[in-house]
Amino acid sequence: MSQTVSGIDKVCFVGAGTMGCYNALAAAVCGYSVVLYDPSESSLAAIPQRQREMANMLVGAGWCSEEDVEAAAGRTVVTCDLGEACKGADLVNESVFEDLKLKRQVHAELDAICDAETLLTTNSSALLVSDIEVAVTRCDRFAALHSHYASPLVDIVPGRSTRPELVALLEAYVRSLRGVPLVMKKEHPGYVLNAMLGNVLGTALAMLVGKQFSVPAIDASWLEAQQALMGPFGLIDLFGLGVLRDAWGHRDRMDALQPFKHQIVELLEQKLAAGKLGMHSGEGFYTYPEPAYGSQDFASHADDRCARLLQAALMAQAIRLVAGEVVSVEQVDLAWSVGMHAPRGPFALIAELGKVQVLSQLQESGLQGLLSAKEVTQASSWLTAHVNDNGELN
């Protein structure tokens, strides 16, 4: 069992969905007293089975023992009484549906009923800290604490007036969960990992609906170029096609991928209507439990040009995060390596390819309509100013 952090004993998780159950289990395994709240009796009734499946995964991965899981059950309470759940809590982490009105309503209620010293956090993956913190008065004790399912990476985003010592406390808390904290300098849609991965998945979908490459070609190219465990469409199946459909349904950005929105949403809705929901339904872009990307000859579909375009999507977004002073170069590579279980991050890839090759790939992506002229110019300008010809930072 990990050593708990001084200043945090009781942790309350609001929302017993996937992330609420997962984060509550991790905290309890690591020695914290946990309360898991949900207003739905059916959601509460489903917690034991959901956490049992999660525990099997964690034990199988060697993250904890069966004895740890049994001890965690004794430290966990579930309730539909929010006031009782928050009583005496040092830290509250909210994981309700990604609806701004609901999030604000929940945090306003938490702000009113929690002790004055309780630290409020949101696990929102789609909304920004600034979107939610307007609902609370304790802005100095509010932050985003965003975890990634089955990954040790945890994003920490302070609000406009979050006290520095509380950010440090959240870092220590994440480490006590055997996690890897990533403290961002400022908020950004999709945080760091999801911002980069979202650009890669969006580019893959755009190339598919634009009839540039097939699903096998895109995934095989990514697997070979990135030494990855799964390609873009394998990942979409893992996340669920509904998640991507919802994200693209609300997408409104001034970038090269936005014009593909209608075709991408239409493709995803067609598959969903046919019952092809992703891995958990047995079929998405692949058929499970034996997807084509697991076959020995799958690599034969790889295409060098496709790999270059996907890499350009990753590197362009990585540069955008650093140029925008959201995070450092080291944090970008950390987020990608830890979050994707990848052997290297985007800037390590840039160093490997060299500046001239990276500039060429960005230009190629621009010509294919996958990066806008503005995106290409901004990324190229940053590279020219900060990276030498060998791909090393100046």
Short mmCIF file of C-alpha atoms in Angstrom, two decimals:
data_model
loop_
_atom_site.label_atom_id
_atom_site.label_comp_id
_atom_site.label_asym_id
_atom_site.label_seq_id
_atom_site.Cartn_x
_atom_site.Cartn_y
_atom_site.Cartn_z
CA MET A 1 0.00 0.00 0.00
CA SER A 2 1.20 3.52 -0.79
CA GLN A 3 1.83 6.18 1.84
CA THR A 4 -1.12 8.58 2.06
CA VAL A 5 -0.51 12.32 1.97
CA SER A 6 -0.65 14.45 5.08
CA GLY A 7 -3.63 16.76 4.78
CA ILE A 8 -5.80 14.32 2.83
CA ASP A 9 -7.52 11.47 4.68
CA LYS A 10 -11.06 11.29 3.35
CA VAL A 11 -11.76 11.61 -0.37
CA CYS A 12 -15.26 11.96 -1.81
CA PHE A 13 -15.96 11.02 -5.43
CA VAL A 14 -19.11 12.51 -6.93
CA GLY A 15 -20.51 10.44 -9.78
CA ALA A 16 -20.31 6.64 -9.92
CA GLY A 17 -19.64 6.30 -13.62
CA THR A 18 -16.52 4.72 -15.06
CA MET A 19 -14.07 7.37 -13.86
CA GLY A 20 -15.71 7.85 -10.48
CA CYS A 21 -15.58 4.11 -9.78
CA TYR A 22 -12.03 3.79 -11.08
CA ASN A 23 -10.65 6.77 -9.15
CA ALA A 24 -12.44 5.73 -5.96
CA LEU A 25 -10.98 2.23 -6.21
CA ALA A 26 -7.46 3.55 -6.79
CA ALA A 27 -7.70 5.91 -3.80
CA ALA A 28 -9.06 3.20 -1.51
CA VAL A 29 -6.38 0.71 -2.58
CA CYS A 30 -3.76 3.33 -1.72
CA GLY A 31 -5.06 3.75 1.81
CA TYR A 32 -7.55 6.64 1.67
CA SER A 33 -11.00 6.61 3.28
CA VAL A 34 -13.33 6.87 0.30
CA VAL A 35 -16.96 7.82 -0.18
CA LEU A 36 -18.50 7.31 -3.61
CA TYR A 37 -21.69 9.30 -4.20
CA ASP A 38 -24.32 9.02 -6.91
CA PRO A 39 -27.99 10.09 -6.82
CA SER A 40 -29.00 6.97 -8.75
CA GLU A 41 -29.72 3.84 -6.74
CA SER A 42 -29.11 1.71 -9.83
CA SER A 43 -25.68 3.29 -10.31
CA LEU A 44 -24.81 2.57 -6.69
CA ALA A 45 -25.99 -1.02 -7.07
CA ALA A 46 -23.68 -1.46 -10.07
CA ILE A 47 -20.55 -0.26 -8.23
CA PRO A 48 -19.41 -3.64 -6.80
CA GLN A 49 -19.46 -5.34 -10.21
CA ARG A 50 -17.82 -2.39 -11.99
CA GLN A 51 -15.07 -2.13 -9.41
CA ARG A 52 -14.56 -5.89 -9.41
CA GLU A 53 -13.85 -5.80 -13.13
CA MET A 54 -11.50 -2.86 -12.65
CA ALA A 55 -9.78 -4.62 -9.77
CA ASN A 56 -9.21 -7.68 -11.93
CA MET A 57 -7.47 -5.47 -14.48
CA LEU A 58 -5.30 -3.76 -11.84
CA VAL A 59 -4.35 -7.02 -10.13
CA GLY A 60 -3.62 -8.63 -13.49
CA ALA A 61 -1.34 -5.71 -14.38
CA GLY A 62 0.52 -6.08 -11.08
CA TRP A 63 -0.56 -2.64 -9.86
CA CYS A 64 -1.97 -4.07 -6.64
CA SER A 65 -2.73 -7.39 -4.97
CA GLU A 66 -6.01 -9.11 -4.24
CA GLU A 67 -5.38 -8.37 -0.56
CA ASP A 68 -5.12 -4.65 -1.42
CA VAL A 69 -8.50 -4.83 -3.16
CA GLU A 70 -10.13 -6.54 -0.19
CA ALA A 71 -8.71 -3.90 2.17
CA ALA A 72 -9.95 -1.15 -0.16
CA ALA A 73 -13.50 -2.46 0.07
CA GLY A 74 -13.35 -1.94 3.82
CA ARG A 75 -12.33 1.69 3.31
CA THR A 76 -15.11 2.47 0.81
CA VAL A 77 -18.63 3.71 1.50
CA VAL A 78 -21.28 4.35 -1.17
CA THR A 79 -24.21 6.67 -0.66
CA CYS A 80 -26.94 8.68 -2.41
CA ASP A 81 -26.78 11.36 0.29
CA LEU A 82 -24.46 14.13 -0.94
CA GLY A 83 -24.32 15.93 2.40
CA GLU A 84 -23.27 12.74 4.18
CA ALA A 85 -20.75 11.94 1.45
CA CYS A 86 -19.00 15.31 1.74
CA LYS A 87 -19.03 15.51 5.55
CA GLY A 88 -15.42 15.74 6.71
CA ALA A 89 -14.00 15.26 3.20
CA ASP A 90 -10.55 16.77 2.61
CA LEU A 91 -10.79 16.36 -1.15
CA VAL A 92 -13.79 16.10 -3.46
CA ASN A 93 -13.43 14.96 -7.08
CA GLU A 94 -16.42 15.36 -9.40
CA SER A 95 -17.04 13.08 -12.39
CA VAL A 96 -20.63 13.78 -13.47
CA PHE A 97 -21.79 14.00 -17.10
CA GLU A 98 -20.00 16.46 -19.38
CA ASP A 99 -22.73 19.05 -19.29
CA LEU A 100 -21.73 22.58 -18.27
CA LYS A 101 -25.02 23.46 -16.60
CA LEU A 102 -24.94 20.23 -14.56
CA LYS A 103 -21.29 20.67 -13.61
CA ARG A 104 -21.90 24.20 -12.39
CA GLN A 105 -24.98 23.11 -10.46
CA VAL A 106 -23.09 20.28 -8.76
CA HIS A 107 -20.11 22.45 -7.85
CA ALA A 108 -22.31 25.22 -6.49
CA GLU A 109 -23.95 22.64 -4.24
CA LEU A 110 -20.60 21.18 -3.21
CA ASP A 111 -19.30 24.66 -2.46
CA ALA A 112 -22.27 25.27 -0.17
CA ILE A 113 -22.22 22.01 1.80
CA CYS A 114 -18.51 21.14 2.05
CA ASP A 115 -16.30 22.24 4.91
CA ALA A 116 -14.49 25.53 4.31
CA GLU A 117 -11.14 23.75 3.97
CA THR A 118 -12.30 21.08 1.53
CA LEU A 119 -10.48 21.11 -1.80
CA LEU A 120 -12.89 20.86 -4.74
CA THR A 121 -11.74 19.35 -8.03
CA THR A 122 -13.29 18.38 -11.34
CA ASN A 123 -12.37 15.37 -13.45
CA SER A 124 -13.98 16.96 -16.52
CA SER A 125 -12.38 15.90 -19.78
CA ALA A 126 -14.28 18.28 -22.08
CA LEU A 127 -14.82 21.47 -20.07
CA LEU A 128 -12.28 24.01 -18.85
CA VAL A 129 -11.58 25.04 -15.27
CA SER A 130 -12.70 28.57 -16.11
CA ASP A 131 -16.03 27.19 -17.38
CA ILE A 132 -16.82 25.61 -14.01
CA GLU A 133 -15.13 27.71 -11.33
CA VAL A 134 -17.58 30.59 -11.81
CA ALA A 135 -20.04 28.45 -9.83
CA VAL A 136 -17.91 28.35 -6.66
CA THR A 137 -16.78 30.95 -4.16
CA ARG A 138 -13.71 29.00 -3.01
CA CYS A 139 -11.73 29.65 -6.20
CA ASP A 140 -8.51 29.45 -4.18
CA ARG A 141 -9.39 25.80 -3.38
CA PHE A 142 -10.59 24.69 -6.82
CA ALA A 143 -8.72 22.92 -9.65
CA ALA A 144 -9.03 20.28 -12.33
CA LEU A 145 -7.76 16.84 -11.33
CA HIS A 146 -8.20 14.90 -14.54
CA SER A 147 -7.29 11.22 -14.69
CA HIS A 148 -7.02 8.90 -17.67
CA TYR A 149 -8.60 5.47 -17.40
CA ALA A 150 -6.06 2.69 -16.83
CA SER A 151 -3.18 5.16 -17.08
CA PRO A 152 -1.04 6.69 -14.32
CA LEU A 153 -1.12 10.11 -16.01
CA VAL A 154 -3.14 12.75 -14.12
CA ASP A 155 -3.55 16.34 -15.33
CA ILE A 156 -3.64 19.11 -12.73
CA VAL A 157 -4.89 22.52 -13.85
CA PRO A 158 -5.07 25.35 -11.32
CA GLY A 159 -7.90 27.86 -11.53
CA ARG A 160 -7.36 31.59 -11.75
CA SER A 161 -6.54 31.89 -8.03
CA THR A 162 -5.77 28.35 -6.82
CA ARG A 163 -3.26 28.49 -3.99
CA PRO A 164 0.18 27.12 -5.02
CA GLU A 165 0.48 24.98 -1.88
CA LEU A 166 -2.76 23.21 -2.81
CA VAL A 167 -1.44 22.48 -6.29
CA ALA A 168 1.59 20.93 -4.59
CA LEU A 169 -0.77 18.94 -2.33
CA LEU A 170 -2.60 17.58 -5.38
CA GLU A 171 0.74 16.60 -6.93
CA ALA A 172 1.65 14.71 -3.78
CA TYR A 173 -1.78 13.06 -3.73
CA VAL A 174 -1.36 11.84 -7.32
CA ARG A 175 2.07 10.42 -6.50
CA SER A 176 0.60 8.62 -3.50
CA LEU A 177 -1.70 6.86 -5.98
CA ARG A 178 1.41 5.76 -7.90
CA GLY A 179 0.40 8.24 -10.55
CA VAL A 180 2.31 10.71 -12.70
CA PRO A 181 1.13 14.31 -12.11
CA LEU A 182 1.25 16.79 -14.98
CA VAL A 183 0.77 20.37 -13.76
CA MET A 184 -0.23 22.60 -16.65
CA LYS A 185 0.75 26.27 -16.85
CA LYS A 186 -2.67 27.18 -18.19
CA GLU A 187 -5.89 25.46 -19.22
CA HIS A 188 -6.27 24.00 -22.70
CA PRO A 189 -9.09 22.04 -24.40
CA GLY A 190 -8.30 18.35 -24.14
CA TYR A 191 -5.51 19.03 -21.64
CA VAL A 192 -2.26 17.66 -23.14
CA LEU A 193 -2.58 13.98 -24.03
CA ASN A 194 -6.14 14.20 -25.32
CA ALA A 195 -5.31 17.32 -27.34
CA MET A 196 -2.55 15.45 -29.17
CA LEU A 197 -4.42 12.18 -29.49
CA GLY A 198 -7.56 13.99 -30.64
CA ASN A 199 -5.61 15.59 -33.48
CA VAL A 200 -4.25 12.21 -34.57
CA LEU A 201 -7.67 10.52 -34.42
CA GLY A 202 -9.27 13.46 -36.23
CA THR A 203 -6.66 13.31 -38.98
CA ALA A 204 -7.21 9.55 -39.31
CA LEU A 205 -10.98 10.05 -39.66
CA ALA A 206 -10.48 12.88 -42.15
CA MET A 207 -8.19 10.71 -44.30
CA LEU A 208 -10.75 7.91 -44.21
CA VAL A 209 -13.82 9.97 -45.18
CA GLY A 210 -11.67 11.83 -47.71
CA LYS A 211 -10.86 8.45 -49.26
CA GLN A 212 -7.12 9.03 -48.99
CA PHE A 213 -6.43 5.82 -47.06
CA SER A 214 -8.29 2.79 -45.73
CA VAL A 215 -8.70 1.81 -42.07
CA PRO A 216 -6.03 -0.95 -42.33
CA ALA A 217 -3.59 1.41 -44.10
CA ILE A 218 -4.01 4.11 -41.47
CA ASP A 219 -3.64 1.80 -38.50
CA ALA A 220 -0.80 -0.26 -39.95
CA SER A 221 1.10 2.91 -40.83
CA TRP A 222 0.72 4.25 -37.30
CA LEU A 223 1.68 0.94 -35.69
CA GLU A 224 4.85 0.71 -37.74
CA ALA A 225 5.92 4.36 -37.48
CA GLN A 226 5.14 4.83 -33.78
CA GLN A 227 5.89 1.34 -32.46
CA ALA A 228 2.40 1.60 -31.02
CA LEU A 229 0.20 -1.08 -29.49
CA MET A 230 -2.92 0.09 -31.32
CA GLY A 231 -3.72 2.29 -34.32
CA PRO A 232 -6.18 5.22 -34.47
CA PHE A 233 -9.21 3.10 -35.39
CA GLY A 234 -8.34 0.43 -32.85
CA LEU A 235 -8.26 3.22 -30.26
CA ILE A 236 -11.60 4.59 -31.46
CA ASP A 237 -13.08 1.11 -30.99
CA LEU A 238 -11.56 0.99 -27.50
CA PHE A 239 -12.99 4.37 -26.49
CA GLY A 240 -16.34 3.68 -28.16
CA LEU A 241 -17.63 5.22 -31.38
CA GLY A 242 -20.28 7.10 -29.41
CA VAL A 243 -17.61 9.06 -27.55
CA LEU A 244 -16.07 10.21 -30.83
CA ARG A 245 -19.49 10.96 -32.34
CA ASP A 246 -20.39 13.17 -29.36
CA ALA A 247 -17.04 14.96 -29.48
CA TRP A 248 -17.30 15.66 -33.20
CA GLY A 249 -20.95 16.62 -32.89
CA HIS A 250 -19.94 19.51 -30.61
CA ARG A 251 -16.70 20.34 -32.42
CA ASP A 252 -16.37 23.95 -33.54
CA ARG A 253 -12.80 24.94 -34.34
CA MET A 254 -11.08 27.10 -36.91
CA ASP A 255 -8.74 24.42 -38.26
CA ALA A 256 -8.25 22.24 -41.31
CA LEU A 257 -10.22 19.30 -39.87
CA GLN A 258 -13.44 21.24 -39.23
CA PRO A 259 -14.68 20.95 -42.86
CA PHE A 260 -14.65 17.15 -42.45
CA LYS A 261 -17.09 17.33 -39.50
CA HIS A 262 -20.29 16.46 -41.38
CA GLN A 263 -18.78 13.42 -43.12
CA ILE A 264 -17.12 12.16 -39.94
CA VAL A 265 -20.29 12.46 -37.85
CA GLU A 266 -22.29 10.77 -40.62
CA LEU A 267 -19.84 7.86 -40.77
CA LEU A 268 -19.88 7.36 -37.01
CA GLU A 269 -23.67 7.61 -36.80
CA GLN A 270 -24.07 5.01 -39.54
CA LYS A 271 -21.91 2.56 -37.62
CA LEU A 272 -23.68 3.29 -34.34
CA ALA A 273 -27.08 2.77 -35.98
CA ALA A 274 -25.85 -0.62 -37.19
CA GLY A 275 -24.91 -1.60 -33.63
CA LYS A 276 -21.18 -1.23 -34.27
CA LEU A 277 -20.42 0.62 -31.06
CA GLY A 278 -16.80 -0.42 -30.66
CA MET A 279 -14.85 -3.06 -28.80
CA HIS A 280 -17.40 -3.53 -26.01
CA SER A 281 -20.16 -4.43 -28.52
CA GLY A 282 -17.96 -6.85 -30.45
CA GLU A 283 -17.65 -4.68 -33.54
CA GLY A 284 -16.69 -1.16 -34.52
CA PHE A 285 -14.15 -0.52 -37.24
CA TYR A 286 -12.89 -4.04 -36.44
CA THR A 287 -14.52 -7.26 -35.31
CA TYR A 288 -13.63 -8.61 -31.85
CA PRO A 289 -12.25 -10.58 -30.07
CA GLU A 290 -9.86 -11.17 -32.98
CA PRO A 291 -9.39 -7.80 -34.74
CA ALA A 292 -7.54 -7.72 -38.05
CA TYR A 293 -4.76 -5.56 -36.57
CA GLY A 294 -3.69 -8.56 -34.53
CA SER A 295 -2.92 -10.66 -37.61
CA GLN A 296 0.66 -11.33 -38.70
CA ASP A 297 0.24 -9.83 -42.18
CA PHE A 298 -1.42 -6.59 -41.02
CA ALA A 299 1.83 -4.64 -41.39
CA SER A 300 1.65 -5.14 -45.16
CA HIS A 301 -1.02 -2.40 -45.28
CA ALA A 302 1.42 0.27 -44.02
CA ASP A 303 2.05 3.29 -46.22
CA ASP A 304 4.93 5.73 -45.70
CA ARG A 305 2.97 8.80 -46.81
CA CYS A 306 0.11 7.94 -44.47
CA ALA A 307 2.56 7.59 -41.58
CA ARG A 308 4.08 10.99 -42.35
CA LEU A 309 0.66 12.68 -42.33
CA LEU A 310 -0.29 11.12 -38.99
CA GLN A 311 3.05 12.07 -37.46
CA ALA A 312 2.60 15.63 -38.72
CA ALA A 313 -0.74 15.81 -36.88
CA LEU A 314 0.94 14.70 -33.65
CA MET A 315 3.95 17.00 -33.97
CA ALA A 316 1.90 20.05 -34.98
CA GLN A 317 -0.30 19.73 -31.89
CA ALA A 318 2.72 19.13 -29.64
CA ILE A 319 4.36 22.30 -30.96
CA ARG A 320 1.10 24.21 -30.49
CA LEU A 321 0.98 23.25 -26.80
CA VAL A 322 4.55 24.39 -26.17
CA ALA A 323 4.31 27.54 -28.31
CA GLY A 324 1.15 28.48 -26.42
CA GLU A 325 3.01 28.04 -23.12
CA VAL A 326 0.52 25.45 -21.91
CA VAL A 327 3.26 22.98 -20.94
CA SER A 328 6.96 22.43 -21.53
CA VAL A 329 8.63 20.22 -24.13
CA GLU A 330 9.47 17.72 -21.40
CA GLN A 331 5.86 17.63 -20.19
CA VAL A 332 4.56 17.00 -23.71
CA ASP A 333 6.84 14.01 -24.14
CA LEU A 334 6.01 12.78 -20.63
CA ALA A 335 2.28 12.98 -21.28
CA TRP A 336 2.54 11.07 -24.55
CA SER A 337 4.98 8.43 -23.32
CA VAL A 338 3.09 7.73 -20.09
CA GLY A 339 -0.43 8.14 -21.42
CA MET A 340 0.09 6.09 -24.58
CA HIS A 341 2.67 3.66 -23.20
CA ALA A 342 4.83 4.88 -26.08
CA PRO A 343 8.61 4.51 -26.39
CA ARG A 344 9.04 8.19 -27.31
CA GLY A 345 7.22 11.49 -27.25
CA PRO A 346 6.59 13.97 -30.10
CA PHE A 347 9.70 16.04 -29.45
CA ALA A 348 11.84 12.92 -29.29
CA LEU A 349 10.33 12.10 -32.69
CA ILE A 350 11.25 15.58 -33.95
CA ALA A 351 14.82 15.05 -32.76
CA GLU A 352 14.90 11.68 -34.51
CA LEU A 353 13.57 12.99 -37.83
CA GLY A 354 15.47 16.29 -37.86
CA LYS A 355 14.09 19.75 -38.53
CA VAL A 356 14.22 19.58 -42.33
CA GLN A 357 12.18 16.36 -42.44
CA VAL A 358 9.64 17.66 -39.92
CA LEU A 359 9.16 20.87 -41.89
CA SER A 360 8.65 18.79 -45.02
CA GLN A 361 6.00 16.63 -43.31
CA LEU A 362 4.13 19.70 -42.06
CA GLN A 363 4.11 21.17 -45.57
CA GLU A 364 2.91 17.85 -47.01
CA SER A 365 0.05 17.71 -44.50
CA GLY A 366 -0.90 21.25 -45.41
CA LEU A 367 -1.02 20.37 -49.11
CA GLN A 368 -3.30 17.43 -48.29
CA GLY A 369 -5.70 19.73 -46.46
CA LEU A 370 -5.07 18.18 -43.05
CA LEU A 371 -3.33 21.24 -41.59
CA SER A 372 -4.34 24.80 -42.45
CA ALA A 373 -1.84 27.27 -43.89
CA LYS A 374 -1.91 29.09 -40.54
CA GLU A 375 -1.19 25.88 -38.61
CA VAL A 376 1.71 25.01 -40.91
CA THR A 377 3.17 28.51 -40.68
CA GLN A 378 2.92 28.67 -36.89
CA ALA A 379 4.45 25.23 -36.35
CA SER A 380 7.18 25.88 -38.91
CA SER A 381 8.04 29.27 -37.40
CA TRP A 382 8.38 27.76 -33.93
CA LEU A 383 10.58 24.96 -35.26
CA THR A 384 12.82 27.38 -37.13
CA ALA A 385 13.27 29.53 -34.03
CA HIS A 386 13.71 26.80 -31.43
CA VAL A 387 15.14 23.69 -33.14
CA ASN A 388 18.46 23.23 -34.95
CA ASP A 389 18.94 21.20 -38.12
CA ASN A 390 19.57 18.04 -36.08
CA GLY A 391 16.19 18.32 -34.38
CA GLU A 392 17.67 19.44 -31.07
CA LEU A 393 16.24 22.34 -29.07
CA ASN A 394 18.28 25.52 -29.22
#
